[in-house]
Coordinates of N, CA and C in Angstrom, one line a residue:
Chain A
G1 N -2.2 -66.9 -100.8 CA -1.6 -68.2 -100.7 C -2.2 -69.0 -99.5
N2 N -1.7 -70.2 -99.3 CA -2.2 -71.1 -98.2 C -1.5 -70.7 -96.9
S3 N -2.3 -70.8 -95.9 CA -1.8 -70.5 -94.5 C -2.6 -71.2 -93.5
V4 N -1.9 -71.3 -92.3 CA -2.5 -72.0 -91.2 C -2.4 -71.1 -90.0
T5 N -3.4 -70.9 -89.2 CA -3.4 -70.0 -88.0 C -3.7 -70.9 -86.8
Q6 N -2.9 -70.8 -85.8 CA -3.1 -71.6 -84.6 C -3.2 -70.6 -83.4
M7 N -3.9 -71.0 -82.4 CA -3.9 -70.2 -81.2 C -2.6 -70.1 -80.6
E8 N -2.3 -68.9 -80.0 CA -1.0 -68.6 -79.4 C -0.9 -69.4 -78.1
G9 N 0.3 -69.8 -77.9 CA 0.6 -70.4 -76.6 C 1.4 -69.5 -75.7
P10 N 2.0 -70.0 -74.6 CA 1.8 -71.4 -74.2 C 0.5 -71.6 -73.5
V11 N 0.0 -72.8 -73.6 CA -1.2 -73.3 -72.9 C -0.8 -74.1 -71.7
T12 N -1.2 -73.7 -70.5 CA -0.9 -74.5 -69.3 C -2.2 -75.0 -68.7
L13 N -2.2 -76.4 -68.5 CA -3.4 -77.0 -68.0 C -3.0 -77.9 -66.9
S14 N -3.9 -78.2 -66.0 CA -3.7 -79.2 -65.0 C -4.0 -80.6 -65.6
E15 N -3.4 -81.6 -65.0 CA -3.6 -83.0 -65.5 C -5.1 -83.3 -65.4
E16 N -5.6 -84.0 -66.4 CA -7.0 -84.4 -66.6 C -7.9 -83.3 -67.0
A17 N -7.4 -82.2 -67.3 CA -8.2 -81.1 -67.9 C -8.5 -81.4 -69.4
F18 N -9.5 -80.7 -69.9 CA -9.9 -80.8 -71.3 C -9.0 -79.8 -72.1
L19 N -8.6 -80.3 -73.2 CA -7.7 -79.5 -74.1 C -8.4 -79.2 -75.4
T20 N -8.3 -77.9 -75.8 CA -8.6 -77.5 -77.2 C -7.5 -76.6 -77.7
I21 N -7.0 -76.9 -78.8 CA -6.1 -76.0 -79.5 C -6.7 -75.7 -80.9
N22 N -7.0 -74.4 -81.1 CA -7.7 -74.0 -82.3 C -6.7 -73.9 -83.5
C23 N -7.3 -74.3 -84.6 CA -6.5 -74.2 -85.9 C -7.5 -73.9 -87.0
T24 N -7.2 -72.9 -87.7 CA -8.0 -72.5 -88.9 C -7.0 -72.4 -90.1
Y25 N -7.6 -72.5 -91.3 CA -6.7 -72.5 -92.4 C -7.3 -71.6 -93.5
T26 N -6.4 -71.2 -94.4 CA -6.8 -70.5 -95.6 C -6.2 -71.2 -96.8
A27 N -7.0 -71.6 -97.7 CA -6.5 -72.4 -98.9 C -7.5 -72.3 -100.0
T28 N -6.9 -72.3 -101.2 CA -7.8 -72.5 -102.4 C -7.9 -73.9 -102.7
G29 N -9.1 -74.5 -102.4 CA -9.3 -75.9 -102.6 C -9.5 -76.6 -101.3
Y30 N -9.3 -77.9 -101.3 CA -9.6 -78.7 -100.1 C -8.4 -79.5 -99.8
P31 N -7.6 -79.0 -98.9 CA -6.3 -79.7 -98.5 C -6.6 -80.9 -97.6
S32 N -5.6 -81.7 -97.4 CA -5.5 -82.6 -96.3 C -5.0 -81.8 -95.1
L33 N -5.5 -82.2 -93.9 CA -5.1 -81.5 -92.7 C -4.4 -82.4 -91.7
F34 N -3.5 -81.9 -90.9 CA -2.6 -82.7 -90.0 C -2.4 -82.0 -88.7
W35 N -2.2 -82.8 -87.7 CA -1.6 -82.3 -86.5 C -0.3 -83.1 -86.2
Y36 N 0.8 -82.3 -86.1 CA 2.1 -82.9 -85.7 C 2.4 -82.5 -84.3
V37 N 3.2 -83.3 -83.6 CA 3.6 -83.0 -82.2 C 5.1 -83.1 -82.1
Q38 N 5.7 -82.2 -81.3 CA 7.1 -82.3 -81.1 C 7.3 -82.4 -79.6
Y39 N 7.7 -83.5 -79.1 CA 8.0 -83.7 -77.7 C 9.4 -83.1 -77.4
P40 N 9.7 -82.8 -76.2 CA 11.0 -82.2 -75.9 C 12.2 -83.0 -76.3
G41 N 13.1 -82.4 -77.1 CA 14.2 -83.2 -77.5 C 14.0 -84.1 -78.7
E42 N 12.8 -84.1 -79.2 CA 12.6 -85.0 -80.3 C 12.1 -84.3 -81.6
G43 N 12.0 -85.1 -82.7 CA 11.6 -84.5 -83.9 C 10.0 -84.4 -84.0
L44 N 9.6 -83.9 -85.1 CA 8.1 -83.9 -85.3 C 7.6 -85.3 -85.6
Q45 N 6.4 -85.5 -85.0 CA 5.7 -86.8 -85.3 C 4.3 -86.5 -85.7
L46 N 3.8 -87.3 -86.7 CA 2.4 -87.1 -87.1 C 1.5 -87.6 -85.9
L47 N 0.6 -86.8 -85.5 CA -0.3 -87.2 -84.4 C -1.6 -87.7 -85.0
L48 N -2.2 -87.0 -86.0 CA -3.4 -87.4 -86.6 C -3.6 -86.6 -87.9
K49 N -4.5 -87.1 -88.7 CA -4.8 -86.4 -90.0 C -6.2 -86.6 -90.5
A50 N -6.6 -85.8 -91.4 CA -8.0 -86.0 -92.0 C -7.8 -85.5 -93.5
T51 N -8.4 -86.2 -94.4 CA -8.1 -85.9 -95.8 C -9.3 -85.3 -96.5
K52 N -10.5 -85.3 -95.9 CA -11.6 -84.7 -96.5 C -12.6 -84.2 -95.5
A53 N -13.5 -83.3 -95.9 CA -14.5 -82.7 -95.0 C -15.2 -83.7 -94.2
D54 N -15.4 -83.3 -93.0 CA -16.2 -84.1 -92.0 C -15.4 -85.4 -91.5
D55 N -14.2 -85.6 -92.0 CA -13.4 -86.7 -91.5 C -12.9 -86.3 -90.1
K56 N -12.8 -87.3 -89.2 CA -12.3 -87.1 -87.9 C -11.0 -87.9 -87.8
G57 N -9.9 -87.3 -87.5 CA -8.7 -88.0 -87.2 C -8.6 -88.2 -85.7
S58 N -8.0 -89.3 -85.3 CA -7.8 -89.5 -83.9 C -6.6 -90.4 -83.6
N59 N -6.0 -90.2 -82.4 CA -4.8 -90.9 -82.0 C -4.5 -90.5 -80.6
K60 N -4.1 -91.5 -79.8 CA -3.7 -91.3 -78.4 C -4.7 -90.5 -77.6
G61 N -5.9 -90.6 -77.9 CA -6.9 -89.8 -77.2 C -7.2 -88.4 -77.7
F62 N -6.4 -88.0 -78.7 CA -6.6 -86.7 -79.4 C -7.6 -86.9 -80.6
E63 N -8.3 -85.9 -80.8 CA -9.2 -85.9 -82.0 C -9.2 -84.5 -82.6
A64 N -9.5 -84.5 -83.9 CA -9.7 -83.3 -84.7 C -10.7 -83.6 -85.8
T65 N -11.6 -82.7 -86.1 CA -12.6 -82.9 -87.2 C -12.4 -81.9 -88.2
Y66 N -12.3 -82.3 -89.5 CA -12.1 -81.4 -90.6 C -13.5 -80.7 -90.9
R67 N -13.5 -79.4 -90.6 CA -14.7 -78.6 -90.8 C -14.5 -77.7 -92.0
K68 N -15.1 -78.0 -93.1 CA -15.0 -77.2 -94.3 C -15.7 -75.9 -94.2
E69 N -16.8 -75.9 -93.5 CA -17.6 -74.7 -93.5 C -17.0 -73.6 -92.6
T70 N -16.2 -74.0 -91.6 CA -15.5 -73.0 -90.8 C -14.0 -73.0 -91.1
T71 N -13.5 -73.8 -92.1 CA -12.1 -74.0 -92.4 C -11.3 -74.2 -91.1
S72 N -11.7 -75.2 -90.3 CA -11.0 -75.4 -89.1 C -10.7 -76.9 -88.9
F73 N -9.8 -77.1 -87.9 CA -9.3 -78.4 -87.6 C -8.8 -78.4 -86.2
H74 N -9.7 -78.1 -85.3 CA -9.3 -77.9 -83.9 C -8.9 -79.2 -83.2
L75 N -7.9 -79.2 -82.4 CA -7.4 -80.4 -81.7 C -8.0 -80.5 -80.3
E76 N -8.5 -81.6 -79.9 CA -9.1 -81.8 -78.6 C -8.7 -83.1 -78.0
K77 N -8.6 -83.0 -76.6 CA -8.4 -84.2 -75.8 C -9.2 -84.1 -74.5
G78 N -9.9 -85.1 -74.2 CA -10.7 -85.0 -73.0 C -10.0 -84.9 -71.7
S79 N -8.9 -85.5 -71.6 CA -8.2 -85.6 -70.3 C -6.7 -85.6 -70.6
V80 N -6.0 -84.5 -70.4 CA -4.6 -84.5 -70.7 C -3.7 -85.0 -69.6
Q81 N -2.6 -85.5 -70.0 CA -1.6 -86.0 -69.0 C -0.3 -85.2 -69.1
V82 N 0.5 -85.3 -68.1 CA 1.8 -84.6 -68.1 C 2.6 -85.0 -69.3
S83 N 2.5 -86.2 -69.7 CA 3.3 -86.7 -70.9 C 2.8 -86.1 -72.2
D84 N 1.7 -85.4 -72.2 CA 1.2 -84.7 -73.4 C 1.9 -83.3 -73.6
S85 N 2.7 -82.9 -72.6 CA 3.4 -81.6 -72.7 C 4.3 -81.7 -74.0
A86 N 4.1 -80.7 -74.9 CA 4.8 -80.8 -76.2 C 4.4 -79.5 -76.9
V87 N 5.0 -79.4 -78.1 CA 4.5 -78.3 -79.0 C 3.7 -79.0 -80.2
Y88 N 2.5 -78.5 -80.4 CA 1.6 -79.0 -81.4 C 1.5 -78.1 -82.6
F89 N 1.7 -78.7 -83.8 CA 1.6 -77.9 -85.0 C 0.5 -78.4 -85.9
C90 N -0.3 -77.5 -86.4 CA -1.3 -77.8 -87.3 C -0.7 -77.6 -88.7
A91 N -1.1 -78.4 -89.7 CA -0.5 -78.2 -91.0 C -1.5 -78.7 -92.1
L92 N -1.3 -78.2 -93.3 CA -2.1 -78.6 -94.5 C -1.2 -79.0 -95.6
R93 N -1.8 -79.8 -96.5 CA -1.1 -80.3 -97.7 C -2.1 -80.6 -98.8
F94 N -1.7 -80.2 -100.0 CA -2.6 -80.5 -101.1 C -2.2 -81.8 -101.8
T95 N -3.2 -82.5 -102.3 CA -2.9 -83.7 -103.1 C -2.2 -83.3 -104.3
G96 N -1.2 -84.0 -104.7 CA -0.4 -83.7 -105.8 C 0.7 -82.7 -105.5
G97 N 0.7 -82.3 -104.3 CA 1.8 -81.3 -103.9 C 2.9 -82.0 -103.2
G98 N 3.0 -83.3 -103.4 CA 4.1 -84.0 -102.7 C 3.9 -84.0 -101.3
N99 N 4.9 -84.0 -100.5 CA 4.8 -83.9 -99.1 C 5.2 -82.5 -98.6
K100 N 4.9 -81.5 -99.4 CA 5.1 -80.1 -99.0 C 4.0 -79.6 -98.1
L101 N 4.4 -79.4 -96.9 CA 3.4 -79.1 -95.8 C 3.5 -77.6 -95.6
T102 N 2.3 -77.0 -95.3 CA 2.2 -75.6 -94.7 C 1.9 -75.7 -93.3
F103 N 2.7 -75.2 -92.4 CA 2.5 -75.3 -91.0 C 2.0 -74.0 -90.4
G104 N 1.4 -74.2 -89.2 CA 1.1 -73.1 -88.3 C 2.3 -72.8 -87.4
T105 N 2.1 -71.8 -86.5 CA 3.3 -71.4 -85.7 C 3.6 -72.3 -84.5
G106 N 2.7 -73.3 -84.3 CA 2.9 -74.2 -83.2 C 2.3 -73.6 -81.9
T107 N 1.8 -74.5 -81.1 CA 1.2 -74.1 -79.8 C 1.9 -75.0 -78.7
Q108 N 2.6 -74.4 -77.8 CA 3.2 -75.1 -76.7 C 2.2 -75.4 -75.6
L109 N 2.1 -76.7 -75.3 CA 1.2 -77.2 -74.2 C 2.1 -77.7 -73.0
K110 N 1.7 -77.2 -71.8 CA 2.4 -77.6 -70.6 C 1.3 -78.2 -69.7
V111 N 1.5 -79.4 -69.3 CA 0.5 -80.0 -68.4 C 1.2 -80.2 -67.0
E112 N 0.5 -79.7 -66.0 CA 1.1 -79.8 -64.7 C 0.2 -80.7 -63.8
L113 N 0.9 -81.3 -62.8 CA 0.2 -82.2 -61.8 C -0.7 -81.3 -61.0
Chain B
E1 N 14.9 -100.1 -87.6 CA 15.1 -99.1 -88.7 C 15.6 -97.8 -88.1
A2 N 16.7 -97.3 -88.5 CA 17.2 -96.0 -88.0 C 16.3 -94.9 -88.6
G3 N 16.0 -93.9 -87.8 CA 15.2 -92.8 -88.2 C 16.0 -91.7 -89.0
V4 N 15.5 -90.6 -89.2 CA 16.2 -89.5 -89.9 C 17.1 -88.9 -88.9
T5 N 18.4 -88.8 -89.3 CA 19.4 -88.3 -88.4 C 19.9 -86.9 -88.8
Q6 N 20.0 -86.0 -87.9 CA 20.5 -84.7 -88.3 C 21.7 -84.4 -87.4
F7 N 22.7 -83.7 -88.0 CA 23.9 -83.3 -87.3 C 24.4 -82.0 -87.7
P8 N 24.8 -81.1 -86.8 CA 24.8 -81.3 -85.3 C 23.4 -81.0 -84.8
S9 N 23.3 -81.3 -83.5 CA 22.0 -81.0 -82.9 C 21.9 -79.5 -82.6
H10 N 23.0 -78.9 -82.3 CA 23.1 -77.5 -82.0 C 24.3 -76.9 -82.6
S11 N 24.2 -75.7 -83.1 CA 25.4 -75.0 -83.6 C 25.3 -73.5 -83.3
V12 N 26.3 -73.0 -82.7 CA 26.4 -71.5 -82.5 C 27.5 -70.9 -83.2
I13 N 27.2 -70.0 -84.1 CA 28.3 -69.4 -84.9 C 28.1 -67.9 -84.9
E14 N 29.1 -67.2 -85.3 CA 29.0 -65.7 -85.4 C 28.6 -65.3 -86.8
K15 N 27.9 -64.2 -86.8 CA 27.5 -63.6 -88.1 C 28.7 -63.5 -89.1
G16 N 28.4 -63.9 -90.3 CA 29.5 -63.9 -91.3 C 30.2 -65.2 -91.5
Q17 N 30.0 -66.1 -90.5 CA 30.7 -67.4 -90.6 C 29.8 -68.4 -91.5
T18 N 30.4 -69.5 -91.7 CA 29.7 -70.5 -92.5 C 29.3 -71.7 -91.7
V19 N 28.2 -72.3 -91.9 CA 27.8 -73.5 -91.2 C 27.2 -74.5 -92.2
T20 N 27.5 -75.7 -91.9 CA 26.9 -76.8 -92.8 C 26.2 -77.8 -91.9
L21 N 24.9 -78.0 -92.3 CA 24.0 -78.9 -91.6 C 23.9 -80.2 -92.4
R22 N 23.8 -81.3 -91.7 CA 23.8 -82.6 -92.4 C 22.5 -83.3 -92.0
C23 N 22.0 -84.0 -93.0 CA 20.8 -84.9 -92.8 C 21.0 -86.2 -93.4
D24 N 20.8 -87.3 -92.6 CA 20.8 -88.6 -93.2 C 19.4 -89.2 -93.1
P25 N 18.8 -89.4 -94.3 CA 17.4 -89.8 -94.3 C 17.4 -91.3 -94.0
I26 N 16.2 -91.8 -93.9 CA 16.0 -93.2 -93.7 C 16.4 -93.9 -95.0
S27 N 17.1 -95.0 -94.8 CA 17.7 -95.8 -95.9 C 16.6 -96.2 -96.9
G28 N 16.8 -95.9 -98.2 CA 15.8 -96.2 -99.2 C 14.8 -95.1 -99.5
H29 N 14.9 -94.1 -98.7 CA 13.9 -93.0 -99.0 C 14.5 -92.0 -100.0
D30 N 13.8 -92.0 -101.2 CA 14.3 -91.1 -102.3 C 14.0 -89.6 -102.0
N31 N 13.0 -89.4 -101.2 CA 12.5 -88.0 -101.1 C 13.1 -87.4 -99.8
L32 N 13.7 -86.3 -99.9 CA 14.3 -85.6 -98.7 C 13.8 -84.1 -98.7
Y33 N 13.5 -83.7 -97.6 CA 12.9 -82.3 -97.4 C 13.7 -81.6 -96.4
W34 N 13.8 -80.3 -96.6 CA 14.3 -79.4 -95.5 C 13.3 -78.4 -95.2
Y35 N 13.1 -78.2 -93.9 CA 12.2 -77.2 -93.4 C 12.9 -76.4 -92.3
R36 N 12.4 -75.2 -91.9 CA 13.0 -74.5 -90.8 C 12.0 -73.7 -90.1
R37 N 12.2 -73.5 -88.8 CA 11.4 -72.8 -87.9 C 12.2 -71.7 -87.3
V38 N 11.9 -70.4 -87.7 CA 12.6 -69.3 -87.2 C 11.9 -68.6 -86.1
M39 N 12.6 -68.4 -85.0 CA 12.1 -67.5 -83.9 C 10.7 -67.8 -83.5
G40 N 10.4 -69.1 -83.3 CA 9.1 -69.5 -82.8 C 8.0 -69.3 -83.8
K41 N 8.3 -69.0 -85.0 CA 7.2 -68.8 -86.0 C 6.9 -70.1 -86.6
E42 N 6.2 -70.1 -87.7 CA 5.7 -71.3 -88.4 C 6.9 -72.1 -89.0
I43 N 6.8 -73.3 -89.1 CA 7.8 -74.2 -89.8 C 7.5 -74.0 -91.3
K44 N 8.6 -73.6 -92.0 CA 8.5 -73.3 -93.4 C 9.3 -74.2 -94.3
F45 N 8.7 -74.6 -95.4 CA 9.3 -75.5 -96.3 C 10.5 -74.7 -97.0
L46 N 11.6 -75.4 -97.2 CA 12.8 -74.9 -97.9 C 12.9 -75.5 -99.2
L47 N 13.1 -76.8 -99.3 CA 13.2 -77.5 -100.5 C 13.0 -79.0 -100.4
H48 N 12.9 -79.6 -101.6 CA 12.6 -81.0 -101.7 C 13.6 -81.7 -102.8
F49 N 14.2 -82.7 -102.3 CA 15.1 -83.5 -103.2 C 14.3 -84.8 -103.6
V50 N 14.5 -85.2 -104.8 CA 14.1 -86.6 -105.2 C 15.5 -87.2 -105.7
K51 N 15.9 -88.1 -104.9 CA 17.3 -88.6 -105.1 C 18.2 -87.5 -105.0
E52 N 19.1 -87.3 -106.1 CA 20.0 -86.2 -106.0 C 19.5 -84.9 -106.6
S53 N 18.3 -84.9 -107.2 CA 17.8 -83.8 -107.9 C 16.9 -82.9 -107.1
K54 N 17.0 -81.6 -107.3 CA 16.1 -80.7 -106.6 C 14.8 -80.6 -107.3
Q55 N 13.7 -81.1 -106.6 CA 12.4 -81.2 -107.2 C 11.7 -79.8 -107.0
D56 N 11.9 -79.2 -105.9 CA 11.3 -77.9 -105.6 C 12.1 -77.2 -104.6
E57 N 12.6 -76.0 -105.0 CA 13.4 -75.3 -104.1 C 12.8 -73.9 -103.9
S58 N 11.5 -73.8 -104.0 CA 10.8 -72.5 -103.9 C 10.9 -71.9 -102.6
G59 N 11.2 -72.6 -101.5 CA 11.3 -72.1 -100.2 C 12.6 -71.6 -99.7
M60 N 13.6 -71.7 -100.6 CA 15.0 -71.3 -100.2 C 15.0 -69.8 -100.1
P61 N 15.4 -69.2 -99.0 CA 15.2 -67.8 -98.7 C 16.1 -66.9 -99.6
N62 N 17.3 -67.3 -99.9 CA 18.2 -66.5 -100.7 C 19.4 -67.3 -101.1
N63 N 20.3 -66.7 -101.8 CA 21.5 -67.4 -102.4 C 22.6 -67.7 -101.3
R64 N 22.3 -67.3 -100.1 CA 23.3 -67.7 -99.0 C 23.1 -69.1 -98.6
F65 N 22.0 -69.7 -99.0 CA 21.7 -71.1 -98.7 C 21.9 -72.0 -99.9
L66 N 22.7 -73.1 -99.6 CA 23.0 -74.0 -100.7 C 22.7 -75.4 -100.1
A67 N 21.9 -76.2 -100.8 CA 21.6 -77.5 -100.4 C 22.1 -78.5 -101.5
E68 N 22.6 -79.6 -101.0 CA 23.1 -80.6 -101.9 C 22.8 -82.0 -101.4
R69 N 22.7 -82.9 -102.4 CA 22.4 -84.3 -102.0 C 23.2 -85.2 -103.0
T70 N 24.5 -85.1 -103.0 CA 25.3 -85.8 -103.9 C 25.1 -87.3 -103.7
G71 N 24.9 -88.1 -104.8 CA 24.7 -89.5 -104.7 C 23.3 -89.9 -104.2
G72 N 22.5 -88.9 -103.9 CA 21.1 -89.3 -103.5 C 21.0 -89.9 -102.1
T73 N 22.0 -89.8 -101.3 CA 21.9 -90.3 -99.9 C 21.7 -89.2 -98.9
Y74 N 22.8 -88.8 -98.2 CA 22.6 -87.8 -97.2 C 22.6 -86.4 -97.9
S75 N 22.1 -85.4 -97.2 CA 22.0 -84.1 -97.7 C 22.7 -83.1 -96.8
T76 N 23.3 -82.0 -97.4 CA 23.8 -81.0 -96.6 C 23.1 -79.6 -96.9
L77 N 23.0 -78.8 -96.0 CA 22.5 -77.4 -96.1 C 23.5 -76.5 -95.6
K78 N 24.1 -75.7 -96.5 CA 25.2 -74.8 -96.1 C 24.6 -73.3 -96.1
V79 N 25.0 -72.6 -95.1 CA 24.6 -71.2 -95.0 C 25.9 -70.4 -95.0
Q80 N 26.1 -69.5 -96.0 CA 27.3 -68.8 -96.1 C 27.1 -67.5 -96.8
P81 N 27.3 -66.4 -96.2 CA 27.6 -66.2 -94.8 C 26.4 -66.1 -94.0
A82 N 26.5 -66.6 -92.8 CA 25.3 -66.6 -91.9 C 24.9 -65.2 -91.4
E83 N 23.6 -65.0 -91.3 CA 23.1 -63.7 -90.8 C 22.3 -64.0 -89.5
L84 N 22.0 -63.0 -88.7 CA 21.3 -63.1 -87.5 C 19.9 -63.8 -87.7
E85 N 19.3 -63.4 -88.8 CA 17.9 -63.9 -89.0 C 17.9 -65.3 -89.5
D86 N 19.0 -65.9 -89.6 CA 19.1 -67.3 -90.0 C 18.9 -68.3 -88.8
S87 N 19.0 -67.7 -87.6 CA 18.8 -68.5 -86.4 C 17.4 -69.1 -86.3
G88 N 17.5 -70.4 -85.9 CA 16.2 -71.1 -85.9 C 16.5 -72.6 -85.8
V89 N 15.5 -73.4 -86.0 CA 15.6 -74.9 -86.0 C 15.4 -75.4 -87.4
Y90 N 16.3 -76.1 -87.9 CA 16.3 -76.6 -89.3 C 15.9 -78.1 -89.2
F91 N 14.8 -78.5 -89.8 CA 14.3 -79.8 -89.8 C 14.6 -80.5 -91.1
C92 N 14.9 -81.7 -91.1 CA 15.0 -82.6 -92.3 C 13.9 -83.6 -92.2
A93 N 13.4 -84.0 -93.3 CA 12.4 -85.1 -93.3 C 12.6 -86.0 -94.5
S94 N 12.2 -87.2 -94.5 CA 12.3 -88.0 -95.7 C 11.0 -88.9 -95.8
S95 N 10.8 -89.3 -97.0 CA 9.7 -90.2 -97.3 C 10.1 -91.1 -98.5
Q96 N 9.4 -92.3 -98.5 CA 9.8 -93.2 -99.6 C 9.2 -92.7 -100.9
G97 N 7.9 -92.3 -100.9 CA 7.3 -91.7 -102.1 C 7.3 -90.2 -102.0
G98 N 6.9 -89.6 -103.0 CA 6.8 -88.1 -103.0 C 5.4 -87.6 -102.9
Q99 N 4.5 -88.5 -102.8 CA 3.1 -88.0 -102.7 C 2.5 -88.1 -101.3
G100 N 1.4 -87.6 -101.2 CA 0.8 -87.5 -99.8 C 0.5 -88.7 -99.1
N101 N 0.4 -89.9 -99.8 CA 0.1 -91.1 -99.0 C 1.4 -91.8 -98.5
S102 N 2.5 -91.1 -98.7 CA 3.8 -91.7 -98.2 C 4.1 -90.9 -96.9
P103 N 4.2 -91.6 -95.8 CA 4.5 -91.0 -94.5 C 5.8 -90.2 -94.5
L104 N 5.7 -89.0 -93.9 CA 6.9 -88.2 -93.8 C 7.5 -88.4 -92.4
H105 N 8.8 -88.6 -92.4 CA 9.5 -88.9 -91.1 C 10.5 -87.7 -90.9
F106 N 10.4 -87.1 -89.7 CA 11.2 -86.0 -89.4 C 12.4 -86.3 -88.5
G107 N 13.5 -85.6 -88.7 CA 14.6 -85.7 -87.7 C 14.3 -84.8 -86.5
N108 N 15.3 -84.8 -85.6 CA 15.1 -84.0 -84.4 C 15.4 -82.5 -84.6
G109 N 16.0 -82.2 -85.7 CA 16.3 -80.8 -86.0 C 17.7 -80.4 -85.6
T110 N 18.2 -79.4 -86.2 CA 19.4 -78.7 -85.8 C 19.1 -77.3 -85.4
R111 N 19.4 -77.0 -84.1 CA 19.2 -75.6 -83.6 C 20.4 -74.7 -84.0
L112 N 20.2 -73.8 -84.8 CA 21.3 -72.9 -85.3 C 21.1 -71.5 -84.6
T113 N 22.1 -71.1 -83.9 CA 22.1 -69.7 -83.3 C 23.2 -68.9 -83.9
V114 N 22.9 -67.8 -84.5 CA 23.9 -66.9 -85.1 C 23.9 -65.7 -84.2
T115 N 25.2 -65.4 -83.8 CA 25.3 -64.3 -82.8 C 26.1 -63.1 -83.4

């Protein structure tokens, strides 16, 4: 079946540090890939997405590139801020599958001054 | 526009009791989804409503879980009787369309603790 694997957290960084959160997937076919973010006390929000190989999703300084050859969708940000502290979820979805998402376990990020 | 609203935000019950979670989707959204995250693991799909009909309930763990969406507006998810392993965060989401090009809006979740 389909699955998403994320790096284990928590990840603790200093402000302005470089962030990478690894995400790989297993799927039959070519899904769309997503990063969702959950800030403290809030619901899940779509951060960025990519729908086909080599697409790059970006938002709020975060980027992720759909790599078919490595089945990966790693999340990166060049300079994190305290306000980026949240739980980040990688997810996949197949076209025609409605909005049924397969999520990873989530990676908690804590950014300190 | 009001977002997806879930109630209660937290619930603590004893094993064997019954709990009902409620979700109010964004007005006009025909598609409503339930997901849950158990014990810090992955968020898993439970089921999908289109209006009042269950489109896909393949993720429902067992018959202790009952979801309804009478009238195609708000939805309830009842757990009866609750077990310890049911503890987790239950998320509701809604979208206008049922396909991937329709943005999915999530609620803040209900944190359920079964003791």
